[in-house]
CSV table of C-alpha atoms in Angstrom, one decimal:
chain,number,residue,atom,x,y,z
O,8,GLY,CA,16.0,5.7,18.4
O,9,LEU,CA,14.9,2.2,18.6
O,10,ALA,CA,11.0,3.3,18.8
O,11,GLY,CA,11.5,5.5,15.9
O,12,THR,CA,13.0,2.7,13.7
O,13,TYR,CA,10.0,0.3,14.7
O,14,ALA,CA,7.8,3.0,13.6
O,15,SER,CA,9.4,3.5,10.3
O,16,ILE,CA,9.0,-0.4,9.3
O,17,GLY,CA,5.3,-0.4,10.4
O,18,SER,CA,4.5,2.3,8.2
O,19,ARG,CA,5.9,1.1,5.5
O,20,HIS,CA,3.8,-2.8,6.0
O,21,GLY,CA,7.7,-4.3,7.0
O,22,VAL,CA,7.9,-7.2,9.2
O,23,VAL,CA,10.5,-7.4,11.6
O,24,SER,CA,12.6,-11.0,10.8
O,25,ARG,CA,15.5,-10.8,13.5
O,26,GLU,CA,16.8,-8.7,16.1
O,27,ASP,CA,20.7,-8.8,17.5
O,28,MET,CA,22.7,-6.8,19.8
O,29,ARG,CA,26.1,-6.8,18.6
O,30,GLU,CA,28.7,-8.2,21.2
O,31,GLY,CA,31.0,-5.2,22.3
O,32,SER,CA,29.2,-2.3,21.1
O,33,ASP,CA,26.3,-0.9,21.5
O,34,ILE,CA,24.6,-1.6,17.8
O,35,PHE,CA,21.3,-3.0,17.7
O,36,MET,CA,20.7,-4.9,14.4
O,37,VAL,CA,17.0,-5.1,13.0
O,38,GLU,CA,16.8,-7.1,10.2
O,39,ALA,CA,13.1,-6.5,8.6
O,40,PHE,CA,11.2,-7.4,4.9
O,41,ILE,CA,9.6,-4.2,3.2
O,42,PRO,CA,7.3,-4.6,0.3
O,43,MET,CA,9.7,-2.7,-2.7
O,44,ALA,CA,6.9,-0.4,-3.7
O,45,ASP,CA,6.6,0.8,0.0
O,46,SER,CA,10.7,1.0,0.3
O,47,PHE,CA,11.0,4.1,-1.7
O,48,GLY,CA,11.9,7.3,0.6
O,49,PHE,CA,12.5,5.0,3.3
O,50,VAL,CA,16.2,5.7,4.8
O,51,ASP,CA,15.2,9.4,4.9
O,52,GLU,CA,12.0,8.7,6.8
O,53,LEU,CA,14.1,6.1,9.0
O,54,ARG,CA,16.6,8.8,9.9
O,55,LYS,CA,14.1,11.8,10.2
O,56,ARG,CA,11.9,9.5,12.8
O,57,SER,CA,15.4,7.8,14.9
O,58,SER,CA,16.8,11.5,14.8
O,59,GLY,CA,19.7,10.5,12.9
O,60,ILE,CA,20.8,7.4,15.3
O,61,SER,CA,19.3,4.4,12.7
O,62,SER,CA,20.9,3.9,9.4
O,63,ALA,CA,19.7,1.4,6.6
O,64,THR,CA,21.3,-1.2,4.7
O,65,MET,CA,18.9,-2.1,1.6
O,66,SER,CA,19.3,-5.1,-0.1
O,67,PHE,CA,16.7,-7.4,-2.6
O,68,SER,CA,15.9,-10.7,-0.6
O,69,HIS,CA,12.7,-12.1,-2.2
O,70,TRP,CA,9.4,-11.8,-4.3
O,71,ALA,CA,6.4,-13.0,-2.1
O,72,CYS,CA,2.8,-12.5,-3.3
O,73,ASN,CA,0.0,-11.7,-0.7
O,74,GLU,CA,-2.7,-14.4,-1.4
O,75,GLU,CA,-5.4,-12.4,0.6
O,76,GLU,CA,-5.3,-9.7,-1.7
O,77,ASP,CA,-6.9,-10.0,-5.0
O,78,PRO,CA,-6.0,-7.0,-7.3
O,79,TYR,CA,-9.3,-8.2,-9.4
O,80,PHE,CA,-12.0,-9.3,-6.9
O,81,VAL,CA,-15.2,-9.9,-7.8
O,82,PRO,CA,-18.1,-10.9,-5.4
O,83,LYS,CA,-19.3,-14.2,-6.5
O,84,THR,CA,-21.1,-15.6,-3.7
O,85,GLU,CA,-24.0,-14.7,-2.0
O,86,GLU,CA,-22.0,-14.0,1.2
O,87,GLU,CA,-19.3,-12.0,-0.7
O,88,ARG,CA,-22.2,-9.8,-1.9
O,89,GLU,CA,-24.0,-9.3,1.4
O,90,GLU,CA,-20.3,-8.1,2.4
O,91,HIS,CA,-19.2,-6.1,-0.3
O,92,GLY,CA,-22.3,-4.8,-2.3
O,93,ASP,CA,-23.6,-6.4,-5.9
O,94,THR,CA,-21.3,-4.4,-7.9
O,95,ALA,CA,-17.4,-4.0,-7.8
O,96,VAL,CA,-17.5,-0.3,-7.9
O,97,SER,CA,-18.6,-0.6,-4.5
O,98,ILE,CA,-15.6,-2.2,-3.2
O,99,PRO,CA,-12.9,-0.7,-1.6
O,100,LYS,CA,-9.4,-0.8,-3.6
O,101,ASN,CA,-6.9,-3.1,-2.0
O,102,ARG,CA,-3.3,-2.1,-1.6
O,103,SER,CA,-2.2,-4.6,-4.4
O,104,ARG,CA,-5.1,-2.9,-6.6
O,105,LYS,CA,-4.0,0.6,-6.0
O,106,LEU,CA,-0.3,-0.4,-7.0
O,107,LEU,CA,-1.3,-2.1,-10.3
O,108,ASP,CA,-3.6,1.1,-11.0
O,109,ALA,CA,-1.0,3.3,-10.3
O,110,VAL,CA,1.6,1.4,-12.7
O,111,ARG,CA,-1.1,1.2,-15.5
O,112,LYS,CA,-2.1,5.1,-15.3
O,113,ARG,CA,2.1,6.1,-15.3
O,114,LYS,CA,2.5,4.0,-18.6
O,115,GLY,CA,-0.6,5.0,-19.8
O,116,LEU,CA,-2.8,2.1,-20.0
O,117,LEU,CA,-6.4,1.8,-19.3
O,118,VAL,CA,-7.7,1.8,-15.8
O,119,GLU,CA,-11.2,0.9,-14.4
O,120,GLU,CA,-11.8,4.1,-12.4
O,121,LYS,CA,-14.9,6.1,-11.9
O,122,LEU,CA,-14.5,9.9,-13.7
O,123,VAL,CA,-17.7,11.4,-12.1
O,124,ALA,CA,-18.2,10.7,-8.3
O,125,SER,CA,-22.1,12.1,-8.4
O,126,ALA,CA,-23.4,13.8,-11.4
O,127,THR,CA,-26.3,16.0,-11.4
O,128,LYS,CA,-28.1,18.2,-13.9
O,129,GLN,CA,-26.6,21.6,-14.2
O,130,ARG,CA,-28.6,24.4,-13.8
O,131,THR,CA,-28.5,27.9,-13.7
O,132,LEU,CA,-29.1,29.9,-10.4
O,133,ALA,CA,-30.3,33.1,-11.9
O,134,LYS,CA,-33.9,32.9,-13.2
O,135,LYS,CA,-34.7,34.6,-16.9
O,136,VAL,CA,-37.6,36.1,-17.4
């Protein structure tokens, strides 16, 4: 029921903005904001987690920029270098960068990614005499 509804919203990085109980009925209304990139498949997940009790009506509300996540972050200060390392390759990708890379890959554009994780010289196991 309601726990499944909140679990679905939370798993999609949603933020609950309003909760209301409709007078004269047993309907509990939850208004939440979910990022557009995380909203695909939300209705199916909501029905599954709430055993079919919950339903959703979705509409676009507003644009918002997450100022905490810079998709092009590169450590510049000494403190940032100590925390993240010297190279941008060692920095884990944030949600903004993952979304940006997925769109670029889908459109066939250049994506900065390491193709080989750990390259070693190829050797043969059999000894030839």
